[in-house]
Amino acid sequence: MTPATATAPASLDHLSQGLLALLHQADPDVERILAGEADRQASTLELIASENHVSAAVMHVVGSWMTNKYAEGYPGKRYYGGCHFHDQIEDLARERAKRLFGCRFANVQPHCGANANIAAFMALMNPGDRVLSLPIKSGGHLSHGLKPNFSGTFYDIVEYGLDPKTELLDYDAIERIAVESKPKLIICGYSAYSRVIDFARFRAIADKVGAFLMADIAHIAGLVAAGVHPSPFPHAHVVTTTTHKTLRGPRGGLILSDNEEIATKIDRKVFPGSQGGPLMHVIAGKAVAFGEALKPEFKVYSRQVVANSKALAAAMQGHGYRLCTGGTDNHVMLVDLRQRDAELTGADAEKWLESAGIIVNKNGIPNDPRPPMVTSGLRLGTPALTTRGLQEAQMAQVAAWLDRVMVSRGEAGVVRAVREEIRDFCSRFPLPH
Ligand SMILES: *Cc1c(COP(=O)(O)O)cnc(C)c1O
């Protein structure tokens, strides 16, 4: 084994420093890996739209005593003894979630967003029932009907698309497909859609064909909670989300509803329907994160996420890149690389940018002629950059680095120079732990 080289950033909070000191004795191999990751996060620009940096409180609660408990069941109705404090923390998380999203029921147990969707599907449908959703190639999520996923395996998936010209949701077309296909469930909410979703219009379509409406707000949950994106309530029958994207909580899932009958079914389909013991340490982290999101500062943060996104979008356009839909209303944008350089691929750009200290993901653009492991696009998002304090003024600099690395086609000297500039820049914007 390589000896531990503690490369952890200087700005770590004292609990994180204590953890590394503990590991130095207990497990130097793990210490080395974790210190490396702490340094990676501190010294690179995180532009993956689905990622964020949690607070020190959220992070350390997830590494707390709450990991030691089996608490199958729900508060007051557990299958194990000793759950007194686990009941309290889960009730607190549920109450805060309901307050945050202005709804009547919350299940905080899903281990992740995909699991939340499994439980929601099971609560609303029988296997074989029809689902109308946007496919992953157009910005949807794999848990909305991709063939190898549970959704595509056990349900009859019908797709809607984006308007090929505007790359926007075409509600008239969605309505036509719904009328023709008579789905049991319609899904809205996406992984790579940069515009506002009209939940009321979706509900009108669902009502017209007698379908349930599920809003999967995994990406925009923080913006919704802060009032920066319209709420899916009272329109959606069920709302599913992750807690770790714009909501800035621990990695996990959440299901919300205003309908008691549906909420009762959802609880049964989370446990025992699709999960065993809940991750109580993560539920404790959710409680802390929801508490943070209820504070006025979170509204300021979320507004800044969108302001930064618009500023970054404009700066990228200034460098000659085409943005899908022509821009963004939220935290994410899809950059079509071909207008800047017809030969540029998402895969190459992702690799070169990582070497320079900019973390992004390649992403297919609507009707992308290149395969999913290559692509012609990048998906960029501002939640993580905004958490570390970047504002509009810094977005021009970020765009300039992105363009410099891509235009150089990953030339070693350019990558090395940008890497050093970014390391220095990041030290002026320390992470919250
Ligand atoms: C991220 C995402 C999910 C799933 O999240 P996991 O926690 O990775 O399972 C579900 N739906 C949408 C729209 C997402 O973007």
XYZ file of C-alpha atoms and ligand atoms in Angstrom:
448
model
C 0.000 0.000 0.000
C 1.118 3.526 -0.770
C 1.871 5.400 2.448
C -0.656 7.991 3.535
C 0.119 11.451 2.277
C -2.173 13.910 3.996
C -3.053 16.355 1.221
C -6.230 17.596 2.893
C -7.083 21.272 2.325
C -6.151 23.767 5.010
C -9.696 25.100 5.362
C -11.256 21.955 6.881
C -13.556 22.356 9.891
C -12.312 20.864 13.152
C -14.530 17.771 12.987
C -13.166 16.936 9.542
C -9.628 17.443 10.808
C -10.457 15.185 13.740
C -11.781 12.524 11.389
C -8.541 12.524 9.389
C -6.505 12.374 12.620
C -8.614 9.419 13.749
C -8.124 7.644 10.425
C -4.401 8.368 10.555
C -4.305 5.910 13.447
C -7.221 3.622 12.544
C -6.870 3.236 8.794
C -4.189 5.211 6.912
C -5.252 3.741 3.564
C -8.704 5.236 3.928
C -7.240 8.433 5.346
C -5.184 8.926 2.201
C -8.162 8.392 -0.083
C -10.477 10.657 1.911
C -7.891 13.415 2.235
C -7.393 13.231 -1.514
C -11.112 13.579 -2.119
C -11.392 16.481 0.328
C -8.604 18.210 -1.599
C -10.213 17.418 -4.951
C -13.486 18.998 -3.866
C -11.766 22.029 -2.356
C -9.470 22.708 -5.318
C -11.702 22.082 -8.350
C -14.715 23.863 -9.819
C -17.774 21.618 -9.571
C -20.117 22.279 -12.477
C -22.052 19.012 -12.451
C -25.632 20.263 -12.221
C -26.779 17.448 -9.915
C -24.055 17.954 -7.308
C -23.550 20.310 -4.402
C -21.483 20.781 -1.230
C -23.409 20.107 2.002
C -22.828 22.116 5.163
C -20.518 20.799 7.858
C -23.613 20.123 10.013
C -25.267 17.961 7.346
C -22.050 16.134 6.586
C -21.190 15.241 10.160
C -24.730 14.295 11.190
C -24.644 11.694 8.407
C -21.495 10.286 10.036
C -23.095 10.098 13.489
C -24.595 7.618 15.970
C -27.764 7.452 13.889
C -26.082 4.970 11.534
C -26.194 2.220 14.174
C -29.941 1.599 14.302
C -32.497 -0.619 12.629
C -35.763 1.304 12.483
C -37.923 -0.639 9.999
C -41.407 0.819 9.988
C -42.456 4.397 10.718
C -42.413 6.637 13.828
C -44.512 5.015 16.566
C -44.839 1.794 14.500
C -41.381 0.225 14.408
C -40.370 -3.414 14.194
C -37.396 -2.817 16.541
C -36.948 -1.509 20.074
C -34.814 1.495 20.970
C -36.254 3.805 18.302
C -37.276 6.705 20.548
C -34.822 9.210 19.096
C -35.201 7.780 15.617
C -38.931 8.472 15.812
C -38.117 12.035 16.839
C -35.648 12.654 14.036
C -37.888 11.130 11.355
C -40.894 13.134 12.581
C -38.777 16.293 12.545
C -37.575 15.568 8.992
C -41.142 14.893 7.829
C -42.544 18.039 9.457
C -39.805 20.217 7.965
C -40.254 18.656 4.514
C -43.990 19.366 4.600
C -43.382 22.953 5.685
C -40.713 23.427 3.040
C -42.895 22.265 0.152
C -46.290 23.286 1.540
C -47.900 19.852 1.417
C -49.625 17.428 3.807
C -47.601 14.208 3.573
C -43.914 13.362 3.335
C -41.978 10.107 3.271
C -38.302 10.743 4.016
C -37.144 7.123 3.809
C -36.276 6.565 0.115
C -32.568 5.834 -0.146
C -32.287 7.856 -3.368
C -34.327 9.497 -6.096
C -34.655 6.329 -8.158
C -35.992 4.471 -5.104
C -38.529 7.231 -4.517
C -39.738 6.663 -8.072
C -39.977 2.887 -7.577
C -42.250 3.398 -4.575
C -44.331 6.028 -6.379
C -44.810 3.758 -9.417
C -45.849 0.883 -7.137
C -48.298 3.104 -5.246
C -49.982 4.472 -8.372
C -49.957 1.537 -10.788
C -49.922 -2.180 -11.376
C -47.126 -3.807 -13.378
C -47.843 -3.470 -17.095
C -49.695 -0.173 -16.741
C -48.861 2.623 -19.135
C -46.574 5.558 -18.328
C -46.080 8.667 -20.464
C -42.660 10.259 -19.965
C -39.762 12.102 -21.584
C -36.962 9.666 -22.525
C -33.466 10.056 -21.148
C -32.100 11.064 -24.574
C -34.258 14.198 -24.431
C -33.405 15.106 -20.829
C -35.550 12.666 -18.834
C -34.262 10.275 -16.160
C -33.531 6.572 -16.520
C -36.085 5.803 -13.781
C -38.832 7.264 -15.995
C -38.846 4.340 -18.397
C -35.418 3.338 -19.709
C -35.621 -0.294 -20.891
C -33.030 -1.858 -18.523
C -34.390 0.107 -15.523
C -37.244 -1.217 -13.318
C -39.511 1.363 -14.938
C -38.932 0.161 -18.484
C -38.893 -3.476 -17.406
C -42.201 -3.603 -15.521
C -44.260 -0.834 -17.141
C -45.509 0.021 -20.618
C -43.651 3.195 -21.538
C -44.899 5.730 -24.076
C -42.651 8.694 -24.825
C -43.224 12.361 -25.433
C -40.488 14.546 -26.889
C -39.322 18.109 -27.136
C -40.217 20.443 -29.966
C -37.387 19.755 -32.461
C -37.055 23.452 -33.331
C -37.269 25.154 -29.941
C -36.113 22.158 -27.820
C -38.912 23.136 -25.404
C -41.726 21.014 -23.985
C -44.556 21.061 -26.525
C -47.658 20.819 -24.347
C -50.059 20.497 -27.288
C -48.090 17.533 -28.603
C -47.944 15.975 -25.122
C -51.707 16.349 -24.839
C -52.215 14.673 -28.241
C -50.028 11.703 -27.262
C -51.810 11.431 -23.898
C -55.221 11.375 -25.563
C -54.065 8.696 -28.015
C -52.216 6.488 -25.531
C -54.371 6.874 -22.384
C -51.561 6.460 -19.810
C -52.201 5.655 -16.166
C -49.358 7.991 -15.140
C -47.786 11.074 -16.703
C -44.329 12.130 -15.505
C -42.889 15.622 -15.666
C -39.592 16.756 -14.138
C -36.203 16.150 -15.755
C -32.442 15.792 -15.451
C -31.387 18.160 -18.210
C -34.126 20.688 -18.943
C -33.218 24.333 -18.477
C -36.666 25.905 -18.583
C -39.659 26.312 -16.269
C -42.131 23.413 -16.153
C -45.832 24.290 -16.410
C -47.236 21.913 -13.775
C -50.781 23.270 -14.107
C -50.793 22.502 -17.821
C -49.519 18.973 -17.137
C -52.308 18.461 -14.583
C -54.921 19.617 -17.083
C -53.583 17.029 -19.551
C -53.596 14.323 -16.861
C -57.173 15.170 -15.876
C -58.310 15.076 -19.476
C -57.178 11.453 -19.836
C -57.780 10.305 -16.244
C -54.083 9.842 -15.445
C -52.098 10.506 -12.314
C -49.488 13.262 -12.537
C -46.091 12.675 -10.962
C -43.626 15.566 -10.753
C -40.058 14.378 -10.262
C -38.363 17.559 -9.055
C -35.025 15.865 -8.264
C -33.063 18.644 -9.936
C -35.093 21.716 -9.051
C -36.269 20.828 -5.516
C -34.142 23.531 -3.893
C -35.406 26.133 -6.345
C -38.994 25.039 -5.679
C -38.473 25.145 -1.899
C -37.052 28.656 -2.205
C -39.868 29.858 -4.463
C -37.496 30.423 -7.386
C -39.325 27.838 -9.550
C -43.133 27.351 -9.425
C -44.305 24.579 -7.105
C -45.752 21.300 -8.383
C -48.382 21.650 -5.629
C -51.375 21.627 -5.832
C -51.076 20.141 -9.332
C -49.160 16.865 -8.958
C -50.703 13.822 -7.261
C -47.236 12.754 -6.188
C -43.957 14.644 -6.033
C -40.677 12.745 -5.882
C -37.244 14.224 -5.464
C -33.682 13.721 -4.417
C -32.380 15.656 -1.430
C -28.788 16.140 -2.604
C -29.003 18.335 -5.705
C -30.207 21.961 -5.493
C -31.771 21.106 -2.114
C -28.201 20.668 -0.770
C -28.905 17.856 1.662
C -27.405 14.394 2.097
C -27.668 11.860 -0.739
C -31.216 10.561 -0.585
C -34.825 10.589 -1.787
C -38.134 12.101 -0.669
C -41.782 11.600 -1.642
C -44.450 14.258 -1.087
C -48.193 14.309 -1.554
C -51.342 16.174 -0.584
C -53.595 13.128 -0.975
C -54.041 10.960 2.111
C -55.050 7.830 0.237
C -52.033 8.057 -2.073
C -49.715 8.919 0.826
C -50.808 5.808 2.733
C -50.044 3.655 -0.303
C -46.669 5.335 -0.752
C -45.654 4.581 2.826
C -46.503 0.897 2.245
C -44.603 0.803 -1.038
C -41.458 2.378 0.429
C -41.523 -0.034 3.373
C -42.056 -2.975 3.118
C -42.715 -2.609 -0.641
C -39.256 -1.743 -1.888
C -36.882 -1.051 1.017
C -35.861 -2.552 4.343
C -34.405 -0.530 7.180
C -34.272 3.233 6.596
C -30.898 5.021 6.614
C -31.550 6.900 9.854
C -28.231 8.770 9.709
C -29.231 10.114 6.302
C -32.725 10.967 7.565
C -31.042 12.952 10.351
C -29.001 14.747 7.682
C -32.221 15.434 5.751
C -33.734 17.011 8.875
C -30.734 19.356 9.169
C -30.762 20.204 5.462
C -34.517 20.912 5.456
C -33.974 23.158 8.471
C -31.297 25.042 6.519
C -33.580 25.315 3.478
C -36.335 26.846 5.620
C -34.065 29.766 6.516
C -34.154 33.061 4.563
C -30.504 32.547 3.536
C -31.563 29.600 1.389
C -33.792 31.874 -0.702
C -30.826 34.179 -1.240
C -28.684 31.175 -2.180
C -31.257 29.799 -4.628
C -31.787 33.148 -6.326
C -28.014 33.391 -6.723
C -27.898 29.876 -8.246
C -30.225 31.056 -11.010
C -28.488 34.438 -11.427
C -25.155 32.638 -11.769
C -26.647 30.184 -14.234
C -27.948 32.988 -16.452
C -24.588 34.776 -16.234
C -22.649 31.624 -17.123
C -25.051 30.919 -19.999
C -24.563 34.414 -21.422
C -20.770 34.126 -21.075
C -20.722 30.771 -22.892
C -22.837 32.238 -25.681
C -20.361 35.112 -25.822
C -17.621 32.557 -26.569
C -19.653 31.208 -29.486
C -21.362 28.191 -27.949
C -24.989 27.377 -28.715
C -27.195 26.682 -25.697
C -30.139 24.330 -26.077
C -33.421 26.274 -25.858
C -31.268 29.410 -26.197
C -30.532 29.765 -22.484
C -31.722 28.874 -18.993
C -34.351 29.759 -16.377
C -32.934 27.519 -13.663
C -29.640 26.076 -12.401
C -28.699 24.050 -15.472
C -27.824 24.562 -19.129
C -27.093 22.258 -21.996
C -24.194 23.415 -24.157
C -24.077 22.282 -27.788
C -20.340 22.226 -28.558
C -20.621 21.902 -32.335
C -21.201 25.549 -33.128
C -17.864 26.465 -31.491
C -15.993 23.518 -33.041
C -17.699 20.861 -35.152
C -15.124 18.252 -34.093
C -15.467 18.854 -30.351
C -17.177 16.017 -28.427
C -18.633 15.964 -24.917
C -16.385 13.045 -23.958
C -13.164 14.858 -24.960
C -14.256 18.094 -23.310
C -15.145 16.315 -20.054
C -11.731 14.629 -19.940
C -9.702 17.750 -20.765
C -11.660 19.932 -18.351
C -11.201 17.459 -15.508
C -7.437 17.621 -16.001
C -7.699 21.402 -15.744
C -9.740 21.248 -12.513
C -13.215 21.813 -13.955
C -15.653 18.974 -13.296
C -18.507 18.630 -15.808
C -20.467 15.835 -17.460
C -20.867 15.143 -21.130
C -24.517 15.090 -22.107
C -26.397 14.283 -25.262
C -28.214 17.217 -26.794
C -31.694 16.626 -28.261
C -31.294 14.503 -31.417
C -27.577 14.149 -30.794
C -25.983 12.308 -33.746
C -23.174 11.015 -31.488
C -23.600 7.995 -29.165
C -24.310 8.512 -25.408
C -20.712 7.759 -24.386
C -19.419 10.464 -26.781
C -22.128 13.149 -27.209
C -21.987 16.660 -28.646
C -22.830 18.461 -25.436
C -21.970 19.382 -21.891
C -24.426 19.882 -19.051
C -23.334 22.721 -16.771
C -24.895 23.726 -13.462
C -24.230 26.347 -10.806
C -25.535 24.922 -7.460
C -22.102 23.856 -6.177
C -20.217 26.963 -7.379
C -22.852 29.139 -5.734
C -22.507 27.262 -2.438
C -18.830 28.186 -2.323
C -19.688 31.847 -2.814
C -19.187 32.542 -6.501
C -21.372 35.262 -7.972
C -22.188 36.633 -11.443
C -18.850 38.470 -11.616
C -16.941 35.174 -11.443
C -19.022 33.413 -14.120
C -17.194 35.190 -16.956
C -13.916 33.841 -15.566
C -15.343 30.306 -15.323
C -16.587 30.487 -18.926
C -13.204 31.797 -20.066
C -11.445 28.814 -18.481
C -13.933 26.385 -20.028
C -13.409 27.880 -23.468
C -9.621 28.125 -23.170
C -9.277 24.433 -22.348
C -11.729 23.287 -25.025
C -10.358 25.518 -27.776
C -6.813 24.315 -27.006
C -8.179 20.740 -27.410
C -6.691 19.844 -24.065
C -3.183 21.053 -24.910
C -0.927 20.098 -21.983
C 0.539 23.544 -21.323
C -2.888 25.193 -21.304
C -4.363 22.514 -19.051
C -1.472 22.862 -16.607
C -1.738 26.661 -16.484
C -5.509 26.628 -16.004
C -5.200 23.936 -13.306
C -2.904 26.190 -11.291
C -5.083 29.263 -11.777
C -8.139 27.335 -10.605
C -6.373 25.890 -7.572
C -5.419 29.404 -6.533
C -8.910 30.751 -7.288
C -10.580 27.973 -5.250
C -8.492 28.796 -2.191
C -10.265 32.183 -2.153
C -13.703 30.467 -2.096
C -13.438 27.814 0.631
C -16.048 25.071 0.999
C -18.451 25.151 3.984
C -16.422 22.511 5.870
C -31.057 12.640 -10.201
C -32.430 12.247 -10.624
C -33.088 11.130 -10.082
C -32.447 10.040 -9.282
O -31.618 10.257 -8.323
P -30.705 9.134 -7.636
O -30.617 9.641 -6.256
O -29.437 9.124 -8.409
O -31.403 7.819 -7.709
C -34.407 10.931 -10.408
N -35.039 11.749 -11.241
C -34.446 12.795 -11.826
C -35.221 13.665 -12.747
C -33.106 13.072 -11.540
O -32.500 14.097 -12.151
